[in-house]
């Protein structure tokens, strides 16, 4: 069952998203070779709690951290660890905040120092594909319309689209209906109605679309071990227009690529 939100509820999600955006900004300031991914996780948790929020992911189905940190061939759901970032890595940082009864969810993939040109292009195109999806996430469209917009854009570059993991509705729960895949057919899937709040999150591979789960029971990586990128925003759909509730503004003030 889809739980549509009122304007007042969306305002609360926006408050949660503001804390989330700033937490991402704090992480962005720290990214450089030699930093342990565990330190990023600690900073995010501290920032979120200092601002009255709760990290959505911590203890979610037993997940051990506030951030999902997925490096290089890891797609999503990686654990922060003692690993030290090194030049040439790419790193997806996915975070959620629970505040005043509502979740927000967003992700960003960073290059660490110089990375190969083909990997930079993967990051750029995946980020652009998120905005292609958002452009088509409008009242009266269907999920398939935005999914098709993402798919047709990234497949033009020959990239693989992860199919096993998808975006989702969210609100009082971190994951609600409907599912929001990154591939699909125009005119198909659930209708985008007034008050629908969804996380759109393309997960795009440089190589094939196939993924496997690591033995830790969480981390998803590419089967061919080529790099993967992930960008995510939470958006609200209203008759009067779609609002992007999460922000990458604080990341982009502190980190340029
Ligand atoms: Mg997320
Ligand atoms: Mg999500």
Short mmCIF file of C-alpha atoms and ligand atoms in Angstrom, two decimals:
data_model
loop_
_atom_site.label_atom_id
_atom_site.label_comp_id
_atom_site.label_asym_id
_atom_site.label_seq_id
_atom_site.Cartn_x
_atom_site.Cartn_y
_atom_site.Cartn_z
CA UNK A 1 0.00 0.00 0.00
CA UNK A 2 1.35 3.42 -0.93
CA UNK A 3 1.24 6.02 1.85
CA UNK A 4 0.76 9.44 0.28
CA UNK A 5 2.01 12.40 2.31
CA UNK A 6 0.43 15.70 3.20
CA UNK A 7 2.26 18.99 2.66
CA UNK A 8 2.90 19.15 6.41
CA UNK A 9 4.45 15.70 6.40
CA UNK A 10 6.65 16.64 3.44
CA UNK A 11 7.81 19.72 5.37
CA UNK A 12 8.99 17.38 8.15
CA UNK A 13 10.82 15.20 5.60
CA UNK A 14 12.51 18.38 4.36
CA UNK A 15 13.71 19.15 7.89
CA UNK A 16 15.16 15.66 8.09
CA UNK A 17 16.71 16.13 4.63
CA UNK A 18 18.39 19.37 5.70
CA UNK A 19 20.23 17.56 8.51
CA UNK A 20 21.09 14.79 6.05
CA UNK A 21 22.42 17.25 3.46
CA UNK A 22 24.65 18.92 6.04
CA UNK A 23 25.90 15.54 7.32
CA UNK A 24 26.90 14.72 3.74
CA UNK A 25 28.68 18.09 3.61
CA UNK A 26 30.67 17.21 6.74
CA UNK A 27 31.80 13.97 5.12
CA UNK A 28 32.70 15.73 1.87
CA UNK A 29 35.14 17.97 3.79
CA UNK A 30 37.01 14.92 5.11
CA UNK A 31 37.57 12.99 1.90
CA UNK A 32 41.25 12.56 1.09
CA UNK A 33 43.76 9.74 0.86
CA UNK A 34 44.60 8.23 4.26
CA UNK A 35 41.19 8.80 5.87
CA UNK A 36 39.58 5.67 7.30
CA UNK A 37 36.00 5.07 6.19
CA UNK A 38 35.14 4.39 9.84
CA UNK A 39 36.06 8.01 10.63
CA UNK A 40 33.52 9.22 8.05
CA UNK A 41 30.86 7.06 9.66
CA UNK A 42 31.66 8.39 13.14
CA UNK A 43 31.46 11.99 11.95
CA UNK A 44 28.12 11.40 10.22
CA UNK A 45 26.59 9.77 13.29
CA UNK A 46 27.89 12.51 15.59
CA UNK A 47 26.57 15.27 13.32
CA UNK A 48 23.14 13.68 12.91
CA UNK A 49 22.70 13.07 16.65
CA UNK A 50 23.99 16.57 17.55
CA UNK A 51 21.18 17.94 15.37
CA UNK A 52 18.47 15.84 17.02
CA UNK A 53 18.24 13.17 14.34
CA UNK A 54 18.84 9.44 14.36
CA UNK A 55 20.87 7.70 11.62
CA UNK A 56 18.22 5.74 9.68
CA UNK A 57 20.52 2.91 8.66
CA UNK A 58 22.08 2.11 12.03
CA UNK A 59 20.59 -1.18 13.25
CA UNK A 60 18.19 -1.27 10.27
CA UNK A 61 17.74 -5.04 9.84
CA UNK A 62 21.02 -5.30 11.78
CA UNK A 63 23.09 -2.93 9.60
CA UNK A 64 26.05 -1.93 11.81
CA UNK A 65 26.68 1.70 10.77
CA UNK A 66 25.21 5.12 9.98
CA UNK A 67 26.65 5.19 6.45
CA UNK A 68 26.75 2.64 3.70
CA UNK A 69 30.22 3.06 2.22
CA UNK A 70 30.76 1.20 -1.01
CA UNK A 71 34.15 1.46 -2.69
CA UNK A 72 35.06 0.83 -6.32
CA UNK A 73 33.49 -2.50 -7.38
CA UNK A 74 31.10 -2.39 -4.43
CA UNK A 75 27.71 -1.11 -5.51
CA UNK A 76 25.82 -0.46 -2.26
CA UNK A 77 25.43 -1.57 1.38
CA UNK A 78 29.17 -1.69 2.15
CA UNK A 79 30.37 -1.33 5.76
CA UNK A 80 32.62 1.48 7.03
CA UNK A 81 35.92 -0.04 8.19
CA UNK A 82 39.59 0.54 8.97
CA UNK A 83 40.22 0.83 5.22
CA UNK A 84 42.15 4.00 4.35
CA UNK A 85 41.05 5.87 1.25
CA UNK A 86 43.63 5.99 -1.49
CA UNK A 87 44.13 8.01 -4.64
CA UNK A 88 42.10 6.53 -7.48
CA UNK A 89 39.30 5.06 -5.34
CA UNK A 90 35.67 5.92 -5.89
CA UNK A 91 33.34 5.77 -2.91
CA UNK A 92 29.55 5.77 -2.65
CA UNK A 93 28.34 7.33 0.61
CA UNK A 94 24.68 6.56 1.29
CA UNK A 95 23.00 8.02 4.37
CA UNK A 96 19.55 8.37 5.88
CA UNK A 97 18.21 10.55 8.70
CA UNK A 98 15.15 9.95 10.88
CA UNK A 99 13.82 13.17 12.40
CA UNK A 100 10.40 14.15 13.79
CA UNK A 101 8.99 10.82 12.66
CA UNK A 102 10.22 10.83 9.04
CA UNK A 103 13.13 9.46 7.04
CA UNK A 104 15.14 11.09 4.28
CA UNK A 105 17.65 9.19 2.11
CA UNK A 106 20.39 10.32 -0.28
CA UNK A 107 23.67 9.13 -1.74
CA UNK A 108 26.67 10.55 -3.58
CA UNK A 109 29.71 8.90 -5.18
CA UNK A 110 33.09 10.61 -4.79
CA UNK A 111 36.35 10.25 -6.67
CA UNK A 112 39.36 10.22 -4.31
CA UNK A 113 42.08 12.30 -5.96
CA UNK A 114 42.65 11.52 -9.62
CA UNK A 115 40.68 8.62 -11.05
CA UNK A 116 40.80 7.26 -14.62
CA UNK A 117 38.86 9.25 -17.21
CA UNK A 118 36.45 6.39 -17.94
CA UNK A 119 35.57 6.18 -14.24
CA UNK A 120 35.03 9.95 -14.01
CA UNK A 121 32.62 9.64 -16.91
CA UNK A 122 30.73 6.88 -15.09
CA UNK A 123 30.32 9.20 -12.06
CA UNK A 124 29.20 12.12 -14.20
CA UNK A 125 26.72 10.11 -16.27
CA UNK A 126 25.25 8.34 -13.22
CA UNK A 127 24.71 11.70 -11.50
CA UNK A 128 23.13 13.13 -14.66
CA UNK A 129 20.88 10.06 -14.93
CA UNK A 130 19.47 10.81 -11.46
CA UNK A 131 18.37 14.23 -12.74
CA UNK A 132 16.95 12.68 -15.94
CA UNK A 133 14.86 10.47 -13.68
CA UNK A 134 13.75 13.42 -11.53
CA UNK A 135 12.75 15.37 -14.68
CA UNK A 136 10.27 12.58 -15.50
CA UNK A 137 9.14 12.06 -11.89
CA UNK A 138 6.13 14.33 -12.34
CA UNK A 139 2.49 14.14 -11.36
CA UNK A 140 0.48 11.99 -13.79
CA UNK A 141 3.50 10.05 -15.08
CA UNK A 142 4.19 6.47 -14.07
CA UNK A 143 7.25 4.95 -12.40
CA UNK A 144 8.15 3.41 -15.77
CA UNK A 145 8.51 6.87 -17.30
CA UNK A 146 11.24 7.94 -14.92
CA UNK A 147 12.82 4.47 -15.00
CA UNK A 148 12.94 4.58 -18.78
CA UNK A 149 14.52 8.05 -18.69
CA UNK A 150 17.36 6.73 -16.49
CA UNK A 151 17.78 3.53 -18.49
CA UNK A 152 17.83 5.11 -21.93
CA UNK A 153 20.34 7.74 -20.79
CA UNK A 154 22.91 5.41 -19.22
CA UNK A 155 22.57 2.62 -21.76
CA UNK A 156 23.62 5.16 -24.38
CA UNK A 157 27.05 4.90 -22.74
CA UNK A 158 27.04 1.09 -22.69
CA UNK A 159 26.81 0.89 -18.89
CA UNK A 160 25.11 -1.88 -16.91
CA UNK A 161 22.07 -1.03 -14.77
CA UNK A 162 21.75 -2.93 -11.51
CA UNK A 163 18.31 -4.58 -11.43
CA UNK A 164 18.36 -6.45 -8.14
CA UNK A 165 18.24 -3.18 -6.15
CA UNK A 166 15.83 -0.33 -6.73
CA UNK A 167 14.63 3.00 -5.34
CA UNK A 168 11.61 3.10 -3.05
CA UNK A 169 8.88 5.04 -1.36
CA UNK A 170 9.76 6.39 2.10
CA UNK A 171 8.30 8.38 4.94
CA UNK A 172 7.56 7.03 8.41
CA UNK A 173 9.37 3.89 7.20
CA UNK A 174 12.72 3.91 5.42
CA UNK A 175 11.39 1.62 2.72
CA UNK A 176 7.78 1.93 1.60
CA UNK A 177 5.90 1.14 -1.61
CA UNK A 178 6.32 1.55 -4.50
CA UNK A 179 9.56 0.10 -5.82
CA UNK A 180 11.35 2.51 -8.17
CA UNK A 181 13.57 0.59 -10.60
CA UNK A 182 16.21 2.22 -12.78
CA UNK A 183 14.99 0.42 -15.89
CA UNK A 184 11.50 0.16 -17.32
CA UNK A 185 8.95 0.98 -19.96
CA UNK A 186 7.23 4.28 -20.56
CA UNK A 187 3.60 4.32 -19.45
CA UNK A 188 4.02 1.29 -17.14
CA UNK A 189 4.15 0.91 -13.38
CA UNK A 190 2.48 2.78 -10.50
CA UNK A 191 1.04 6.24 -11.14
CA UNK A 192 2.84 9.21 -9.62
CA UNK A 193 0.07 10.77 -7.55
CA UNK A 194 -0.16 13.86 -5.37
CA UNK A 195 1.85 13.38 -2.16
CA UNK A 196 4.00 10.47 -3.33
CA UNK A 197 7.49 10.59 -1.80
CA UNK A 198 10.16 8.38 -3.41
CA UNK A 199 13.90 7.86 -3.35
CA UNK A 200 15.33 7.68 -6.86
CA UNK A 201 18.74 6.02 -6.86
CA UNK A 202 20.46 4.84 -10.03
CA UNK A 203 23.16 2.20 -9.40
CA UNK A 204 25.20 2.03 -12.58
CA UNK A 205 28.10 -0.26 -13.48
CA UNK A 206 30.99 0.46 -15.83
CA UNK A 207 30.79 -3.17 -17.02
CA UNK A 208 27.91 -5.64 -17.01
CA UNK A 209 24.80 -5.26 -14.87
CA UNK A 210 25.44 -8.44 -12.88
CA UNK A 211 26.06 -8.20 -9.15
CA UNK A 212 26.81 -10.63 -6.31
CA UNK A 213 26.44 -10.41 -2.56
CA UNK A 214 29.57 -10.69 -0.42
CA UNK A 215 29.87 -13.17 2.45
CA UNK A 216 29.16 -10.38 4.99
CA UNK A 217 25.51 -10.72 3.97
CA UNK A 218 25.24 -7.03 2.99
CA UNK A 219 27.80 -5.70 0.53
CA UNK A 220 26.72 -5.89 -3.10
CA UNK A 221 29.52 -5.83 -5.68
CA UNK A 222 29.80 -6.09 -9.43
CA UNK A 223 30.31 -9.64 -10.70
CA UNK A 224 33.07 -8.47 -13.07
CA UNK A 225 34.70 -6.31 -10.33
CA UNK A 226 34.51 -3.18 -12.48
CA UNK A 227 33.53 0.07 -10.71
CA UNK A 228 29.97 1.08 -9.90
CA UNK A 229 28.42 4.48 -9.11
CA UNK A 230 25.35 5.47 -7.06
CA UNK A 231 23.55 8.80 -6.64
CA UNK A 232 20.26 9.30 -4.80
CA UNK A 233 17.70 11.96 -3.94
CA UNK A 234 14.39 11.86 -2.08
CA UNK A 235 11.67 13.70 -4.02
CA UNK A 236 8.02 14.60 -3.42
CA UNK A 237 5.48 14.63 -6.22
CA UNK A 238 2.70 17.19 -6.16
CA UNK A 239 0.19 18.30 -8.75
CA UNK A 240 1.85 21.73 -8.62
CA UNK A 241 5.31 20.28 -9.26
CA UNK A 242 7.97 17.92 -8.01
CA UNK A 243 10.21 18.98 -5.13
CA UNK A 244 13.66 17.53 -4.54
CA UNK A 245 13.69 17.22 -0.73
CA UNK A 246 17.29 16.10 -0.18
CA UNK A 247 20.23 18.23 -1.26
CA UNK A 248 23.79 17.72 -2.49
CA UNK A 249 24.41 21.46 -2.05
CA UNK A 250 26.58 21.04 1.05
CA UNK A 251 28.60 18.33 -0.68
CA UNK A 252 29.17 20.45 -3.75
CA UNK A 253 30.22 23.49 -1.67
CA UNK A 254 32.99 21.35 -0.18
CA UNK A 255 33.90 18.96 -2.96
CA UNK A 256 34.20 19.57 -6.67
CA UNK A 257 34.43 17.07 -9.46
MG1 LIG B 1 20.09 5.55 0.28
MG1 LIG B 2 17.35 4.55 -0.79
#
